[in-house]
CSV table of C-alpha atoms in Angstrom, one decimal:
chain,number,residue,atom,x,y,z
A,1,UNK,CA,0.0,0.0,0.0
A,2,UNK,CA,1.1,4.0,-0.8
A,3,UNK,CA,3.8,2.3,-3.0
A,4,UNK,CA,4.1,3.8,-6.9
A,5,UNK,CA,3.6,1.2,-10.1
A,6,UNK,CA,7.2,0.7,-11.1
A,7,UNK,CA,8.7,2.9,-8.6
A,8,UNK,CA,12.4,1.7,-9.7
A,9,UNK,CA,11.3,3.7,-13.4
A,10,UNK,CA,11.6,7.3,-13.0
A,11,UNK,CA,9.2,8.4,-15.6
A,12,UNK,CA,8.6,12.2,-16.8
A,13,UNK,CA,5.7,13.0,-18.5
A,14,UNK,CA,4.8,15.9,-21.1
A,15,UNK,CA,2.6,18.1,-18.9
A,16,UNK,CA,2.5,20.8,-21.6
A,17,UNK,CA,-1.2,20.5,-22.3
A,18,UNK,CA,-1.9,21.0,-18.8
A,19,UNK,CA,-0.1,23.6,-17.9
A,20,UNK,CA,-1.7,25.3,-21.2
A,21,UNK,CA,-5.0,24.8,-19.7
A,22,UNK,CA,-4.2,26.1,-16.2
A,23,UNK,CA,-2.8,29.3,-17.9
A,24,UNK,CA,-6.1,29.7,-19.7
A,25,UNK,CA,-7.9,29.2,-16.5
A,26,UNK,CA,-5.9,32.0,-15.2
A,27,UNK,CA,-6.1,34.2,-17.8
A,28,UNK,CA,-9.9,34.1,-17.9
A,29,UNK,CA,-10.1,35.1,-14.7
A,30,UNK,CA,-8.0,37.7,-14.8
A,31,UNK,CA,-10.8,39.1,-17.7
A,32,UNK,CA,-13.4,38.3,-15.7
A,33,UNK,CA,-11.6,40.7,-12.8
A,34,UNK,CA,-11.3,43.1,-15.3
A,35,UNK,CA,-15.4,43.0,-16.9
A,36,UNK,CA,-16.1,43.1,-13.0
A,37,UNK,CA,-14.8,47.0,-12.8
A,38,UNK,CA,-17.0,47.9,-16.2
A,39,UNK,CA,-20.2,49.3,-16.3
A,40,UNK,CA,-23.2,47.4,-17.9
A,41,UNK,CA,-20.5,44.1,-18.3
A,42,UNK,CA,-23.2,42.0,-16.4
A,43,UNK,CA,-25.6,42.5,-19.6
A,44,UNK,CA,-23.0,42.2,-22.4
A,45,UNK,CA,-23.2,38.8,-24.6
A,46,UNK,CA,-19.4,38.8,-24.7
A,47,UNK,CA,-18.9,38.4,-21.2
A,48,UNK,CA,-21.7,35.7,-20.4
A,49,UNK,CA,-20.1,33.9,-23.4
A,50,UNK,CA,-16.6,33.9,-21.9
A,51,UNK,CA,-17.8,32.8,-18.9
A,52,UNK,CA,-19.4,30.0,-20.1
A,53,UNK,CA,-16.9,28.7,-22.1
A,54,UNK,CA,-14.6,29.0,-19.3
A,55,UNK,CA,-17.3,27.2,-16.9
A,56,UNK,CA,-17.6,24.2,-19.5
A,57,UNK,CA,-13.8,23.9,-19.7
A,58,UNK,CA,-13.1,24.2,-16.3
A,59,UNK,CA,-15.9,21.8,-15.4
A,60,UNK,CA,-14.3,19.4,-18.2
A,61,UNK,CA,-10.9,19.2,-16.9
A,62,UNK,CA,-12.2,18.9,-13.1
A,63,UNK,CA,-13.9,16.0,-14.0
A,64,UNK,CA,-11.0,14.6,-16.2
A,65,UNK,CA,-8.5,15.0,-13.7
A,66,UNK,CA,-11.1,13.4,-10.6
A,67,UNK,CA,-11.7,10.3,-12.5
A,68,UNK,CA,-8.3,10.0,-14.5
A,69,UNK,CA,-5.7,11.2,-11.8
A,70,UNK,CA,-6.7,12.1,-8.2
A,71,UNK,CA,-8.5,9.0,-7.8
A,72,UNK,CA,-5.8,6.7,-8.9
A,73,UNK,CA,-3.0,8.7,-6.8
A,74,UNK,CA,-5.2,8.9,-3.9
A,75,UNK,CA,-4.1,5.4,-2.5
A,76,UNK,CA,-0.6,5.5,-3.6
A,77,UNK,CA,0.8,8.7,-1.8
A,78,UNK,CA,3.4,7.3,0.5
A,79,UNK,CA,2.9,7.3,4.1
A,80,UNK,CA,-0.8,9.2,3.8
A,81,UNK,CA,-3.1,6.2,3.9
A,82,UNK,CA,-6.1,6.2,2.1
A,83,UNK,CA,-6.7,9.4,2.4
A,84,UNK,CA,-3.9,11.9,1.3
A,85,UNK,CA,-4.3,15.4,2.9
A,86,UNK,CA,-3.1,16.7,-0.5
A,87,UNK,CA,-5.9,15.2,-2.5
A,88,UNK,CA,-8.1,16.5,0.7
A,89,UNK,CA,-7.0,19.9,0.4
A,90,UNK,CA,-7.6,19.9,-3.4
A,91,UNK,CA,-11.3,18.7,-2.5
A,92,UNK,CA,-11.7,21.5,0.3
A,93,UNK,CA,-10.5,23.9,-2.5
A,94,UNK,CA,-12.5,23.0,-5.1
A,95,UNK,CA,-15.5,22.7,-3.0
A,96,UNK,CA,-15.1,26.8,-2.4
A,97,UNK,CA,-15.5,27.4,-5.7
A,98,UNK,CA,-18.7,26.0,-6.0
A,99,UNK,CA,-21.1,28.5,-4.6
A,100,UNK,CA,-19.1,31.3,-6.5
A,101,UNK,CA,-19.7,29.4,-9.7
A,102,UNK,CA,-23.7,29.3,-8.9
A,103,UNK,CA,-23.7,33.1,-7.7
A,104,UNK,CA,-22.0,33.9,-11.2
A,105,UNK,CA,-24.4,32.3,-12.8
A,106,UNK,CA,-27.7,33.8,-11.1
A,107,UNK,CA,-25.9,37.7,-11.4
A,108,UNK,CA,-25.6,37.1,-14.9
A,109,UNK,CA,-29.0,35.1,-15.4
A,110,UNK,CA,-30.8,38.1,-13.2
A,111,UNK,CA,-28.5,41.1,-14.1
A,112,UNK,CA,-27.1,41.9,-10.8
A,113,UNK,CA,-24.3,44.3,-11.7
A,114,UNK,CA,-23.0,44.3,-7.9
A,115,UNK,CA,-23.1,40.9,-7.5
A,116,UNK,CA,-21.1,40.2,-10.6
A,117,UNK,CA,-18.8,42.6,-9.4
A,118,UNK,CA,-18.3,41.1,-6.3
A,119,UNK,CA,-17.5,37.6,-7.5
A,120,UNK,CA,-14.8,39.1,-10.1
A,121,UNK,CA,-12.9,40.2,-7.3
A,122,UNK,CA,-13.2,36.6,-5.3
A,123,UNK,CA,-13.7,34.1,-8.1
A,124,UNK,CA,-9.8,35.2,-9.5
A,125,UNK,CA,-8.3,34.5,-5.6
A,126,UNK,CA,-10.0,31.2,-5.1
A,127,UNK,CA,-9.4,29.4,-8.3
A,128,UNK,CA,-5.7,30.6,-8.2
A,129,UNK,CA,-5.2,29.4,-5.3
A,130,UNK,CA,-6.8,26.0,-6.2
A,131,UNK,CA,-4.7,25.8,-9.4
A,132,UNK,CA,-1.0,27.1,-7.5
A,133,UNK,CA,-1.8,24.0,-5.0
A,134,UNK,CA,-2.3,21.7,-7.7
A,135,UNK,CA,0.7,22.6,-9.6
A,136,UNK,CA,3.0,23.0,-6.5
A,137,UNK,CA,2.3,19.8,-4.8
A,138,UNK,CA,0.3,17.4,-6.7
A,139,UNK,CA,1.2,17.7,-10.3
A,140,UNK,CA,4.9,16.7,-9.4
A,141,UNK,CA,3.5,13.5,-8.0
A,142,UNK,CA,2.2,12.3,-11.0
A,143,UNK,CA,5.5,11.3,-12.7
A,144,UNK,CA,6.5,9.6,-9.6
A,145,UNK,CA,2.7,7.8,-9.0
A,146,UNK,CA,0.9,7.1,-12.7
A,147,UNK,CA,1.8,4.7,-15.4
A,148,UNK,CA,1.7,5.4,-18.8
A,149,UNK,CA,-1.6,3.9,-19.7
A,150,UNK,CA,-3.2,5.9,-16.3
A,151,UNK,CA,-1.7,9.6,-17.6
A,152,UNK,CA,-2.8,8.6,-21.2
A,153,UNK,CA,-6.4,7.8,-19.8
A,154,UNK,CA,-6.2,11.3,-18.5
A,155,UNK,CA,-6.1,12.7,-22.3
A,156,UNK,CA,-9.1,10.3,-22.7
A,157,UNK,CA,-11.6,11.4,-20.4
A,158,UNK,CA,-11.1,15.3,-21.5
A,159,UNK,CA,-11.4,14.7,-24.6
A,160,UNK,CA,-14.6,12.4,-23.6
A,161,UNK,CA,-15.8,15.3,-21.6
A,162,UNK,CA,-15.8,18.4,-24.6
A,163,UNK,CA,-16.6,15.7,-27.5
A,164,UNK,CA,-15.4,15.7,-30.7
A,165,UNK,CA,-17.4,19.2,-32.2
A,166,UNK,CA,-15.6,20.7,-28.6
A,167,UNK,CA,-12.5,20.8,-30.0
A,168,UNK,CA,-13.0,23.6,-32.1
A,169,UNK,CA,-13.9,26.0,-29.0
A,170,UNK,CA,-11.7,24.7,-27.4
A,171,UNK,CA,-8.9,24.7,-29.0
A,172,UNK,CA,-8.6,28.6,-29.8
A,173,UNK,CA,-9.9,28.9,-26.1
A,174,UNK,CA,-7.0,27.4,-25.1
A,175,UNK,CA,-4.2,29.5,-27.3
A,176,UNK,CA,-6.3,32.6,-27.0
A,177,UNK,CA,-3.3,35.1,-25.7
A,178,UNK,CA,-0.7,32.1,-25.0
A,179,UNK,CA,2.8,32.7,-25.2
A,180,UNK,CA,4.3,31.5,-28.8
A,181,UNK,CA,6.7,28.8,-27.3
A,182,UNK,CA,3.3,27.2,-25.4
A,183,UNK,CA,0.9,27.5,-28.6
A,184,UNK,CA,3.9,25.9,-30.6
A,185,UNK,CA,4.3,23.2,-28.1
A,186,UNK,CA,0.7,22.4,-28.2
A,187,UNK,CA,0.2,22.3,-31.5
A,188,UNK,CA,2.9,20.1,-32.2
A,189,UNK,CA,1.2,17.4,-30.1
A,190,UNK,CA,-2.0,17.7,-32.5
A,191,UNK,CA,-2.4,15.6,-35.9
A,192,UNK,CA,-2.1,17.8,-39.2
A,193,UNK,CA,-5.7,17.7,-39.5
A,194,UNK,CA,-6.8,18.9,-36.4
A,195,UNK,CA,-3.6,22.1,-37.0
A,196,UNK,CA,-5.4,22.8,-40.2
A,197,UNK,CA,-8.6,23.3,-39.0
A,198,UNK,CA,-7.5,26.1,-36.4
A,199,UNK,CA,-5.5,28.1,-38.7
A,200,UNK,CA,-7.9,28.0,-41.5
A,201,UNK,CA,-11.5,27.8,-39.5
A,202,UNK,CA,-11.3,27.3,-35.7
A,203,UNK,CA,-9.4,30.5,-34.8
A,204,UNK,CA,-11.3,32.8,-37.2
A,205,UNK,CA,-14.6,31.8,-35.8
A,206,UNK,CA,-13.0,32.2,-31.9
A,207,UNK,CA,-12.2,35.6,-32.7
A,208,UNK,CA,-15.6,36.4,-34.1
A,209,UNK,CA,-17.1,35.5,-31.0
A,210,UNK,CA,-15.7,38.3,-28.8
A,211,UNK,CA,-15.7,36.3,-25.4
A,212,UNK,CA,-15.2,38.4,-22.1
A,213,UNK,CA,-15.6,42.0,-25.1
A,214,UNK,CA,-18.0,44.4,-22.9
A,215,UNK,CA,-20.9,45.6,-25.1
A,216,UNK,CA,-23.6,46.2,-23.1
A,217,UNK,CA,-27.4,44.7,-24.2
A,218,UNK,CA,-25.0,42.9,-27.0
């Protein structure tokens, strides 16, 4: 028990795709921060768009990583028994975010300007701090504690969660604003096809979308 699978092979695997996401994460909320201290953003189509693509996303990769990761380390943490305090505190953390998520939801279903406003300022502090845990003390720990076929199932259940047609959201999503050397790197790990489709189509219709753009009653 709390031994890793083939703990004599030090394994390192490419975590490039998920540190792409986690900077997305971050840099939507650092828009939503921003829409928070605007006038009329509550009512604009752009920002109710960003945040829901950046609710579907984050809800994606929350359930990806439960089923696909923190489920399958939990028992293999040395020394923590079945229930490592670091998979705990990830839990307690995510569980914060829950009611902030609903209360952005009802201010921008009923139009509450300083309710909206109120969770731009909080929403940024809680999910950063949720996502610096994760990468400071858990993320390391998957080298040491998955096998290949567990971090590949990973890739699996995202991609299970957005579908297919999800791809082309998310993909843009994901580069919108990211550095070249991390858009290079994550492109490189995609087919031809799929590299095609966001140069030619994917990224064009992103940009037509305007997500987090404040136009009020638009």
């Amino acid at each position: 028990m709390g031994a890793s699978p083939e703990k004599s092979t030090r394994r390192q695997f490419d975590l490039t795709m998920l540190h792409a996401m986690y900077g997305a994460f971050r840099r939507d909320m650092a828009r939503l921060e921003a829409a928070g201290g605007v006038d009329g953003a509550v009512g604009s189509r752009g920002v109710r768009n960003g945040w829901e693509t950046f609710r579907l996303h984050w809800l994606a990769q929350r359930a990806a990583e439960e089923r696909a990761l923190w489920t399958v380390m939990r028992g293999r943490v040395p020394g923590a028994g079945p229930r490592p305090p670091l998979v705990d505190a990830m839990e307690f953390l995510g569980l914060r975010l829950v009611p902030l998520f609903d209360t952005v939801d009802t201010a921008l279903e009923r139009g509450d300007g300083h309710v909206f406003a109120w969770c731009a300022r909080e929403l940024p502090e809680a999910v950063a701090t949720l996502l610096d845990y994760t990468e400071a003390k858990a993320l390391p720990l998957v080298h040491e504690l998955l096998t290949p076929y567990e971090w590949g199932t990973f890739e699996v259940e995202f991609r299970r969660e957005i579908g297919f047609r999800g791809l082309r959201d998310f993909l843009p999503w994901l580069l919108d604003g990211a550095s070249e050397d991390t858009s290079r790197a994550v492109l490189a790990m995609l087919p031809p096809p799929v590299r095609f489709a966001y140069r030619t189509r994917w990224l064009r219709r992103h940009e037509r979308r305007d997500l987090w753009t404040v136009r009020p009653g638009r």
